[in-house]
XYZ file of C-alpha atoms in Angstrom:
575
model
C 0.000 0.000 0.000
C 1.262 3.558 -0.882
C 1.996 5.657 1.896
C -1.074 7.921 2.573
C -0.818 11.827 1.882
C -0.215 14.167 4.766
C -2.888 16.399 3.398
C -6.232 15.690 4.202
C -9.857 16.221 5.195
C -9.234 17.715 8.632
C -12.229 16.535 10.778
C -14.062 18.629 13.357
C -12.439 18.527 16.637
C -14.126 18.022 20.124
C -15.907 20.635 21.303
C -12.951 22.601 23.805
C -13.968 24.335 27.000
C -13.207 27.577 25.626
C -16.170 26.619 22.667
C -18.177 25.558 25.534
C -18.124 28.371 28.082
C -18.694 30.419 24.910
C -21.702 29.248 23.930
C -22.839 28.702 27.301
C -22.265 32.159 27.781
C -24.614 33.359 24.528
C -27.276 31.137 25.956
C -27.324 32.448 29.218
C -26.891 36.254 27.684
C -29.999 35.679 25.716
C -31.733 34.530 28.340
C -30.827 37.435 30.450
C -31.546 40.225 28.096
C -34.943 39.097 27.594
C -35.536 38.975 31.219
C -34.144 42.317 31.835
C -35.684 43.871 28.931
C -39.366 42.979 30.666
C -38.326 43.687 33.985
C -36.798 47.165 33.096
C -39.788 48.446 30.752
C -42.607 46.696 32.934
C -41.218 48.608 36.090
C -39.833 51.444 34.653
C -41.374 52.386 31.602
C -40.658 56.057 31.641
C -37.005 55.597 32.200
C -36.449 52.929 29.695
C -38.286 54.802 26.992
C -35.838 57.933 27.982
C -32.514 55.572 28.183
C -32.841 55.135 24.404
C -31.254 52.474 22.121
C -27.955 52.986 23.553
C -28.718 51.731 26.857
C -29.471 48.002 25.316
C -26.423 48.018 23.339
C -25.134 48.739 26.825
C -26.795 45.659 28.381
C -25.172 43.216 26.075
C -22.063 44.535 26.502
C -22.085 44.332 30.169
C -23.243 40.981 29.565
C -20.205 40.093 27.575
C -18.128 41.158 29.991
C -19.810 39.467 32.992
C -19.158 36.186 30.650
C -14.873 37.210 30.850
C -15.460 38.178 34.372
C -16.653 34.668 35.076
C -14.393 33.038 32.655
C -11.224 34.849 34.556
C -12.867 33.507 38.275
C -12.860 29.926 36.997
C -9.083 30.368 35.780
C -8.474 31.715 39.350
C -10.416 28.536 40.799
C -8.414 25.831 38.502
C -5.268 28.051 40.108
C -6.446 27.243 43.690
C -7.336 23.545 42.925
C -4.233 22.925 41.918
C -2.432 24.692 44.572
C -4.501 22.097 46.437
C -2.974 19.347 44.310
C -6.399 18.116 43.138
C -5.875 17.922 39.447
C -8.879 17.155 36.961
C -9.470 18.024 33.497
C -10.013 21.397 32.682
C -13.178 20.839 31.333
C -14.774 19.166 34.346
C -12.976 22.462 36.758
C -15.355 24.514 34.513
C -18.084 23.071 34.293
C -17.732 22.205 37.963
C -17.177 25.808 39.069
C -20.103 27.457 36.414
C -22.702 25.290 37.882
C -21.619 26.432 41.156
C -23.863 29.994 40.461
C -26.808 27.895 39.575
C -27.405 28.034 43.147
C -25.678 31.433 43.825
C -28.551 33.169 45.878
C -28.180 30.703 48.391
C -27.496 32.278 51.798
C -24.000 31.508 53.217
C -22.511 29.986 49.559
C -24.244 26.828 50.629
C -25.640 26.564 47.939
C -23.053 27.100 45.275
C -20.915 24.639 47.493
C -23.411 21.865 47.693
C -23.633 22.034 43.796
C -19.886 22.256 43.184
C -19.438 19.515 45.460
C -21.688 17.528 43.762
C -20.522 17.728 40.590
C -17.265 18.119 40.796
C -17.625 14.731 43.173
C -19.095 12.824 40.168
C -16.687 14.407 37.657
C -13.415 13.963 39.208
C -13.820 12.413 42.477
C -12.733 15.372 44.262
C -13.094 15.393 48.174
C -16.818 17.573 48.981
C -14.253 19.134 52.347
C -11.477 20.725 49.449
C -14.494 22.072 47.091
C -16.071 23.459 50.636
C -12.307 24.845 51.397
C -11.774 26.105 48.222
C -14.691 28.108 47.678
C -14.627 29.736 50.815
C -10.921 30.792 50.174
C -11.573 32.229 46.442
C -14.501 34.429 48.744
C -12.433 35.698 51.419
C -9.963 36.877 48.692
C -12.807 38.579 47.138
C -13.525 40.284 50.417
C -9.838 41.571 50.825
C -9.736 42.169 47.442
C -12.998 44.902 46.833
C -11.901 45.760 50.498
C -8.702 47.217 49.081
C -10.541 48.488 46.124
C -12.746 50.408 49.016
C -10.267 51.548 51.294
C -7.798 52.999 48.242
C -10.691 55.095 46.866
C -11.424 55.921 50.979
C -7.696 57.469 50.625
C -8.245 59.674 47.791
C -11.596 61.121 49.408
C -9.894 61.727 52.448
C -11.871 58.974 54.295
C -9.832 58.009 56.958
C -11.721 55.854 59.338
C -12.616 53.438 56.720
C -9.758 53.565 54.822
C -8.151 51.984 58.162
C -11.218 49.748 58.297
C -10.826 48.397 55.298
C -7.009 48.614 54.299
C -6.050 47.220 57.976
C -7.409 44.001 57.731
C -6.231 43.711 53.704
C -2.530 44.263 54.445
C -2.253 42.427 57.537
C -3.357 39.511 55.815
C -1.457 40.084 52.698
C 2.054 40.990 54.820
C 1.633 38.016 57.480
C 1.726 34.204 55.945
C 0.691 32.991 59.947
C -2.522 35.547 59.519
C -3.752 33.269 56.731
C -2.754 29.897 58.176
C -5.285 31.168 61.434
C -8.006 31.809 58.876
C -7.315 28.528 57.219
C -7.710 27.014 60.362
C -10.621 28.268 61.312
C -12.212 27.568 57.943
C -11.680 24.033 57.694
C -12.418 23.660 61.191
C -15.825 24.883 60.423
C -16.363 23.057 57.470
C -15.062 19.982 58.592
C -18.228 19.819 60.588
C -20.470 20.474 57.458
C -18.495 18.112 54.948
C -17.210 15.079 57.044
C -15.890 13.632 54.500
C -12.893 11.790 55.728
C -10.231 14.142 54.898
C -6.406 14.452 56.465
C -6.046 16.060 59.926
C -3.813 18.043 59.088
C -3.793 21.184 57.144
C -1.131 19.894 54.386
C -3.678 19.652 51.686
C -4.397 22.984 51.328
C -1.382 24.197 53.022
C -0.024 25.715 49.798
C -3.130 28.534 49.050
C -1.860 30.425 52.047
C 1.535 30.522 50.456
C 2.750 34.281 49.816
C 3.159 33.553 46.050
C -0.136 31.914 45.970
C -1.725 34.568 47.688
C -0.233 37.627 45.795
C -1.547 35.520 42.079
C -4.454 34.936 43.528
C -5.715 38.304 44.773
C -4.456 40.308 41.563
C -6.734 38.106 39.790
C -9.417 38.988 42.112
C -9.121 42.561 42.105
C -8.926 42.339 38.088
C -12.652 40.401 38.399
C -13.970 43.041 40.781
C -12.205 45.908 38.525
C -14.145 44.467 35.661
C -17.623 44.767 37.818
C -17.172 48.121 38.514
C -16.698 48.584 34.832
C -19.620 47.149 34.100
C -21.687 49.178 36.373
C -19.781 52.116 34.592
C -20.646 50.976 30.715
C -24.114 50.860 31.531
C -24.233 54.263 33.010
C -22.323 55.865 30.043
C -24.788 53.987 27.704
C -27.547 56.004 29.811
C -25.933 58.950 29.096
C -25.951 59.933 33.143
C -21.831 61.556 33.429
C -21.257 59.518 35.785
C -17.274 59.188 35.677
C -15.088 55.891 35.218
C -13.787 55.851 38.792
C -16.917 57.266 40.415
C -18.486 54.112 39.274
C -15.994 51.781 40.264
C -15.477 53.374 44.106
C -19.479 52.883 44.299
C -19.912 49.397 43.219
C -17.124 48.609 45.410
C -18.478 50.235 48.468
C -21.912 48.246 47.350
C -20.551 44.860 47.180
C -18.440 45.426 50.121
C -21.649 46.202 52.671
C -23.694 43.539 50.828
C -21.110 41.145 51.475
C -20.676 42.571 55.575
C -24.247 41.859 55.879
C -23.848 38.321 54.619
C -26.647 38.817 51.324
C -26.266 36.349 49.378
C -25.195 37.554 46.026
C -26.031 40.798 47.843
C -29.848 40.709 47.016
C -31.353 43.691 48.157
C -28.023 45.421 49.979
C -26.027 46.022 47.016
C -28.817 46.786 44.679
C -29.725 49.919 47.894
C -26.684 50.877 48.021
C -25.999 51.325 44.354
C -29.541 53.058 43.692
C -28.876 55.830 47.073
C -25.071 56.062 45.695
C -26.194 57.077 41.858
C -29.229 59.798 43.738
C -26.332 61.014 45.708
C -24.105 61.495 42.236
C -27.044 63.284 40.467
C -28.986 60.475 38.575
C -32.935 60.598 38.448
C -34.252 57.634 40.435
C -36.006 56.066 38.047
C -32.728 55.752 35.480
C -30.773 55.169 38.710
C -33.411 51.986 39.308
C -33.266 51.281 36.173
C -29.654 50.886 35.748
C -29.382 49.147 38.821
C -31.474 46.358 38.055
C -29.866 46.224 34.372
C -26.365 45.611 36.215
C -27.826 43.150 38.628
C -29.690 41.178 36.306
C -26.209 41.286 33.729
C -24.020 40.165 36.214
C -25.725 38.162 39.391
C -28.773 37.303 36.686
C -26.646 36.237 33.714
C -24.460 34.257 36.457
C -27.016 32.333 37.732
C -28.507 31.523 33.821
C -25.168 30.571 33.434
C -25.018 27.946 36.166
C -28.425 26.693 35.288
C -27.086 26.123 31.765
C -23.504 24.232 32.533
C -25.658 22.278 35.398
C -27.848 21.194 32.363
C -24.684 20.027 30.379
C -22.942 17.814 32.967
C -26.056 16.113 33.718
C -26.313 15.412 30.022
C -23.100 13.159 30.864
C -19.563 12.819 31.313
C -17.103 12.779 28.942
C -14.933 10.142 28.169
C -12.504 8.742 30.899
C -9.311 9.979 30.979
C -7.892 6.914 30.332
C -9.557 7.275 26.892
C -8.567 10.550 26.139
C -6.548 10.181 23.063
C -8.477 7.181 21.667
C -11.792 9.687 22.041
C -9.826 12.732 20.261
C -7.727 10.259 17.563
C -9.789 11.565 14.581
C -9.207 14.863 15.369
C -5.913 14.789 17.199
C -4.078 16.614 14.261
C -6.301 19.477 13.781
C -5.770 21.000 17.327
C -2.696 22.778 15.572
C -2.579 24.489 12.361
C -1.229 22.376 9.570
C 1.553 24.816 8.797
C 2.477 25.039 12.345
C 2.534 21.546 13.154
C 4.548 20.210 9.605
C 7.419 23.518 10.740
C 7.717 21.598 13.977
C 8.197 18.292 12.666
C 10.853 19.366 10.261
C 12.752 20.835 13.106
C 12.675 18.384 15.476
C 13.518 15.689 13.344
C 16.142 17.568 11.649
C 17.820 17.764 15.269
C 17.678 14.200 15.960
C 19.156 13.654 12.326
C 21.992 15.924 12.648
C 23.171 13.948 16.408
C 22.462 10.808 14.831
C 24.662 11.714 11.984
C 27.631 13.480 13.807
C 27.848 10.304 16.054
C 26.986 7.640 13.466
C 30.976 6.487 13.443
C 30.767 7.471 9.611
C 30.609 10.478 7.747
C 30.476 13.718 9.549
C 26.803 15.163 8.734
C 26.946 18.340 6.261
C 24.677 20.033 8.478
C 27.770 20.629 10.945
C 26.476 18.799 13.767
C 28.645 17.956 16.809
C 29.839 14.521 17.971
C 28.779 14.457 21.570
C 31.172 14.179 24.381
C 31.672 11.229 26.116
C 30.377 8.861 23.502
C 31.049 5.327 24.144
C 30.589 4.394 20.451
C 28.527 4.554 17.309
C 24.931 5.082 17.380
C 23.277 2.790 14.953
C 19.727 3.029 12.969
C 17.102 1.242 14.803
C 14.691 3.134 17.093
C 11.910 3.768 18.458
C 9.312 6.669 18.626
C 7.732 6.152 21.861
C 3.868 7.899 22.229
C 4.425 7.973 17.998
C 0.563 9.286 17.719
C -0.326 8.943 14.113
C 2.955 8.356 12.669
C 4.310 11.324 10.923
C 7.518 11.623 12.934
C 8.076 7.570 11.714
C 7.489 8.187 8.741
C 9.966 11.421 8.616
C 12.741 9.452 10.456
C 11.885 6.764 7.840
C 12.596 8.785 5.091
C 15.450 9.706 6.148
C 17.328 6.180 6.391
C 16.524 5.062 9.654
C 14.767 1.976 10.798
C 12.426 3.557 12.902
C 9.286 1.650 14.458
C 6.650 3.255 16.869
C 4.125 2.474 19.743
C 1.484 4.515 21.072
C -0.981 3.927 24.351
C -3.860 4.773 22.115
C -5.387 1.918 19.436
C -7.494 4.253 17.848
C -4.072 6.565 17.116
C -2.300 3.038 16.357
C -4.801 2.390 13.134
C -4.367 5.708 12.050
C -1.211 5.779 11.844
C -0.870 2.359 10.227
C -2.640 4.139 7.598
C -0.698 7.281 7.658
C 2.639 4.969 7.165
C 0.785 2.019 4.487
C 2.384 -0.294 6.799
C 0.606 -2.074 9.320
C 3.146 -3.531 10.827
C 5.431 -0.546 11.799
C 3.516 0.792 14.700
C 1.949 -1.283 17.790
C 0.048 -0.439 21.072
C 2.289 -0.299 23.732
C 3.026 1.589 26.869
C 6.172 3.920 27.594
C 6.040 2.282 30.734
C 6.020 -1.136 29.538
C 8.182 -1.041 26.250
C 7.072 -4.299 24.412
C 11.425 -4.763 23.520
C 13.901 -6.815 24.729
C 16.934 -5.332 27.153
C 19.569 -3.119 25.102
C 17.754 -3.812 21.940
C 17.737 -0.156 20.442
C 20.038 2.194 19.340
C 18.060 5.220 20.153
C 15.046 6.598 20.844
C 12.784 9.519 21.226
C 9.306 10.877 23.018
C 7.700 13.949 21.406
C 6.111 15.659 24.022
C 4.753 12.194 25.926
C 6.027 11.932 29.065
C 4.086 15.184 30.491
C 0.786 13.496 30.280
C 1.781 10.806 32.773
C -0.058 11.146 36.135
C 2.738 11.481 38.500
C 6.708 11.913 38.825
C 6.621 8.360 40.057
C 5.534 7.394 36.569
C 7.411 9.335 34.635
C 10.653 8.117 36.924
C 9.680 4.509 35.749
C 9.146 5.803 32.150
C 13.160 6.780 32.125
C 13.688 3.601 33.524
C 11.740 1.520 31.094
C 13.339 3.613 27.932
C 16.965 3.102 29.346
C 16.196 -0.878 29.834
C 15.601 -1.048 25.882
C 19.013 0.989 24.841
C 22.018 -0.580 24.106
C 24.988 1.006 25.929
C 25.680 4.318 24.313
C 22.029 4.592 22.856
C 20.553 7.978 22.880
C 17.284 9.132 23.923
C 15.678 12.695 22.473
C 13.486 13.905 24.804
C 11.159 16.703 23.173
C 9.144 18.386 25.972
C 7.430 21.887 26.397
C 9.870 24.291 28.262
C 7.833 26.127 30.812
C 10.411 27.705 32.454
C 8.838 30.827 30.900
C 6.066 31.944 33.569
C 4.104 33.096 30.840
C 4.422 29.870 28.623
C 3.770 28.120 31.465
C 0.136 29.893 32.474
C -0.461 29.519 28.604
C 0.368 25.793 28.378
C -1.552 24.965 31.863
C -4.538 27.192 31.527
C -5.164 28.930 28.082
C -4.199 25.903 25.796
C -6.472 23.209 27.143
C -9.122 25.930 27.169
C -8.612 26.092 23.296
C -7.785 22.648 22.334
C -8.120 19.226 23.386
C -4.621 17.962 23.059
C -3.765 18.269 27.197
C -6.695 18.375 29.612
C -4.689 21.045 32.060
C -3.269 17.775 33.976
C 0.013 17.884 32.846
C 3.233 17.476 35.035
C 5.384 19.408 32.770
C 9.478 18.149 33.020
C 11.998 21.594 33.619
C 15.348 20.850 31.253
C 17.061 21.971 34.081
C 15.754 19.502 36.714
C 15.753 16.182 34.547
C 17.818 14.613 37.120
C 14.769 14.750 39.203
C 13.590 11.623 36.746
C 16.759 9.772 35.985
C 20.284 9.521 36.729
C 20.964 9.544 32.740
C 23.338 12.044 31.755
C 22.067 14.698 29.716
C 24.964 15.391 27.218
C 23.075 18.260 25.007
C 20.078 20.408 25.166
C 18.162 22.729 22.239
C 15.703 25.066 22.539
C 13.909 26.170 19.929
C 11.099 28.161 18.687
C 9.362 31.205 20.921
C 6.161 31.613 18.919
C 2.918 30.090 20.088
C 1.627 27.660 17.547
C -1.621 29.591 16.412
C 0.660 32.658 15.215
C -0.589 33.410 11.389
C 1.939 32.063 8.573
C 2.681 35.021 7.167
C 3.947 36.621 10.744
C 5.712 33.559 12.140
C 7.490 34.320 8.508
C 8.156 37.946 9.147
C 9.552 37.213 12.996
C 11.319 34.248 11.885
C 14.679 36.159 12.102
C 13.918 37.493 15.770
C 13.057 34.161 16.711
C 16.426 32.584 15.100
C 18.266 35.339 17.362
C 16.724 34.545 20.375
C 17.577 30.407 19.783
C 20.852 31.991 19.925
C 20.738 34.490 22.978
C 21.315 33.788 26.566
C 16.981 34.021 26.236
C 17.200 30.642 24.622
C 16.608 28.647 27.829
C 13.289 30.156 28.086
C 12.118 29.303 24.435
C 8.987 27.324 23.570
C 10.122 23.955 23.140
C 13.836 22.076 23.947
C 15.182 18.724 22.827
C 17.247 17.068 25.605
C 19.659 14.390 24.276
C 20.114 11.770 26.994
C 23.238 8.802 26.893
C 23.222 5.671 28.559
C 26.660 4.939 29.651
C 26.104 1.458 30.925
């Protein structure tokens, strides 16, 4: 059979949770206008027919950004989860967290707890006590969060007493690591009592959200969310045409949410919606726009959060999705389409022209035109047979093929095991099998290499055994390319653990990413060469990954290379 064409009919991929949240979102928006659109002209007809078109527009935008605001608060919840080492896929975290505000009106977040705990019980098995824990910590950085917001604009107005009121309590807890621990404490002793569910004694599970780093991430992001309410409140009041001013609007939403939230209202019902109706009189708006307004914000951010919840409640009870242990059989037809063609072909051209230019320098014949280096402290030769180890749907075989070596594969996944039989027109080149149970004899292979694999395994333990298990197979002096992600960059790193399984359904935001710098974490090995490569995230156009390939050829070479995109680590084994 002839080898099959790379080019092909790319088939829809899953639906990602970034698709999902978005159309949950419209759903709930729609729902939301319409309900605010009766409510508003039913009970305040004369203001609504004075607010003009403008004022709608207004509504939907404030309902787009309530859908961000939300968005950002379950990125900050996924952050605290995992700070809590409970790791899930980032699908179930949002869908978990969303259906949370189902029940937001609740008094005393029991109800947005019980649901959370519910679902995210069924989803991912997470302990009820760490949902309960969880939640309450996200709120209590919300409080010192808007209380900051409070006492700042208290500062500027020359408010003294509850500047100190409010800015006290913030710093203190912000400055003083023990401050939080006591509030931790308390918190779990309290809800310990509520959810029994059989969790440690100690406070080492959760230990790590009163962690200074973890706190400073964490409350930025809240006082981002709470910066975007006050915005809100703000759009809809320039749509109304009423002058109020940008941080006028944002000193009295925060003052709002702050006594709604003293008085324990859930969602502030009634409290905040007072307090923001008196604050707009006081600033000049007619009552009945100021009313009107008020409920508009209300029902676009409290209202479209609960719609919200009742929607993403709706979709887990429609049903799971598949086990993790399926995850790449599930996503096999569509596994090549979560990055762009161009992208993904530039990749595999560099990465196994690096392996090809070691393999060459050290071959023990010919030095490789490309100028490659032998490595130090080679023991001998490396020959042609190996192995591509997770090989997906065969492309990198096939490449490595091409290019003189006798290159086999094995992949976890059947259903990515038949396709890329097909890919390759040879059956009998690729076979399910395990990185940690390689189905080859002791010293049996010359080399071989992982393309981003051994970050998807579910602990260090396992990837430990997966070094083990590679080095068993290698003859002495074999090589092994490790290709990983390098998230050494902080900012690669939030993208690769957060942004990208939003987007795509590649990773599930589980991954234990492996630092080039700490590989001797995982094996004794020695590394004898490292690459990195590339800086440019792969949905960057064509035509400007083109126009910046120059920079990016620069920085490979710069003391910035170590915090590129992607590095290829070439490991020996000596005995």
């Amino acid at each position: 059979m002839a080898p099959v064409s790379i080019a092909a009919v790319a088939p829809r991929p899953p639906r990602a949770a970034a698709s999902m949240l978005v159309l949950g979102s419209a759903a709930a928006v729609l729902v939301t206008g319409l309900v605010a659109t009766v409510a508003i002209v039913s009970r305040h007809r004369g203001a609504s027919l004075s607010l003009g078109y403008g004022f709608w527009a207004g509504l939907v935008a404030v309902s787009g950004l309530t859908a961000v605001n939300l968005g950002l608060r379950a990125l900050r919840w996924i952050y605290l989860l995992r700070r809590c080492e409970t790791r899930l896929p980032i699908r179930d975290a949002y869908i978990g967290y969303l259906a949370g505000f189902s029940l937001v009106l609740a008094p005393l977040l029991l109800g947005e707890i019980a649901v959370r705990s519910y679902v995210l019980k069924e989803r991912g098995e997470v302990s009820p006590l760490t949902t309960a824990v969880v939640n309450v910590w996200e709120r209590v950085l919300d409080l010192v969060a808007v209380a900051i917001l409070v006492g700042a604009f208290a500062v500027v107005r020359g408010h003294a007493a509850l500047a100190a009121w409010c800015l006290v309590p913030a710093l203190i807890a912000t400055a003083f690591s023990t401050v939080r621990i006591t509030v931790l404490r308390l918190m779990v002793f309290v809800l310990r009592r509520l959810w029994p569910d059989g969790g440690p004694a100690s406070l080492d599970r959760w230990a790590r959200l009163t962690r200074t780093s973890t706190w400073h991430a964490s409350l930025a992001a809240s006082l981002i969310v709470w910066l975007l309410s006050g915005t809100a409140l703000w759009l809809l009041l320039a749509a109304a045409g009423t002058g109020v001013g940008f941080l006028s609007a944002i000193a009295l939403h925060s003052r709002a949410t702050l006594e709604g939230a003293v008085q324990l209202a859930p969602a502030g019902v009634v409290v905040t919606g007072g307090w923001l109706v008196d604050g707009l009189g006081d600033l000049g708006v007619a009552a009945s726009v100021a009313a009107a307004v008020t409920l508009g914000a209300r029902l676009a951010t409290v209202g479209l959060a609960t719609a919200l919840g009742v929607v993403f409640l709706v979709i887990h009870r429609r049903g799971r999705g598949p086990a993790r242990d399926d995850h790449f059989d599930a996503i096999a037809d569509s596994y090549d389409v979560q990055i762009p063609e161009a992208r993904r072909q530039a990749l595999l051209e560099r990465k196994t022209t690096m392996m090809c230019e070691v393999l060459h320098a050290n071959s023990g014949g010919a030095s490789d035109p490309r100028g490659s280096r032998h490595l130090a402290g080679a023991v001998g030769p490396v020959g042609p047979v190996g192995l591509d180890i997770g090989c997906g749907q065969g492309w990198y075989v096939r490449r490595m093929r091409e290019q003189g070596f006798k290159v086999t594969g094995i992949d976890s996944s059947a259903g990515q095991v038949a396709l890329s039989g097909h890919h390759l027109g040879h059956l009998g080149l690729v076979q399910t099998g395990s990185v940690l149970e390689i189905p080859y004899a002791d010293d049996s292979l010359d080399f071989a290499y992982t393309i981003n694999v051994l970050h998807h395994l579910p602990s260090v333990a396992h990837q430990r055994r997966a070094f083990s298990e590679i080095m068993r197979v290698l003859r002495p002096g074999g090589l092994l390319f490790l290709h990983e992600i390098n998230t050494r960059n902080v900012v690669f790193r939030f993208y690769m653990g957060y942004v990208f399984p939003s987007l795509n359904c590649i990773d599930e935001g589980v991954e234990r990413w492996l630092l080039p710098d700490h590989l001797d974490t995982y094996t004794s090995a020695r590394v004898v060469e490292t690459r990195y490569f590339t800086f440019l995230p792969e949905f960057t156009p064509e035509t400007l990954v083109r126009l910046l390939a120059p920079l990016e050829r620069r920085l490979e070479r710069s003391l910035c290379s170590v915090y590129s995109a992607h590095y290829m680590a070439v490991l020996r084994k000596d005995t």
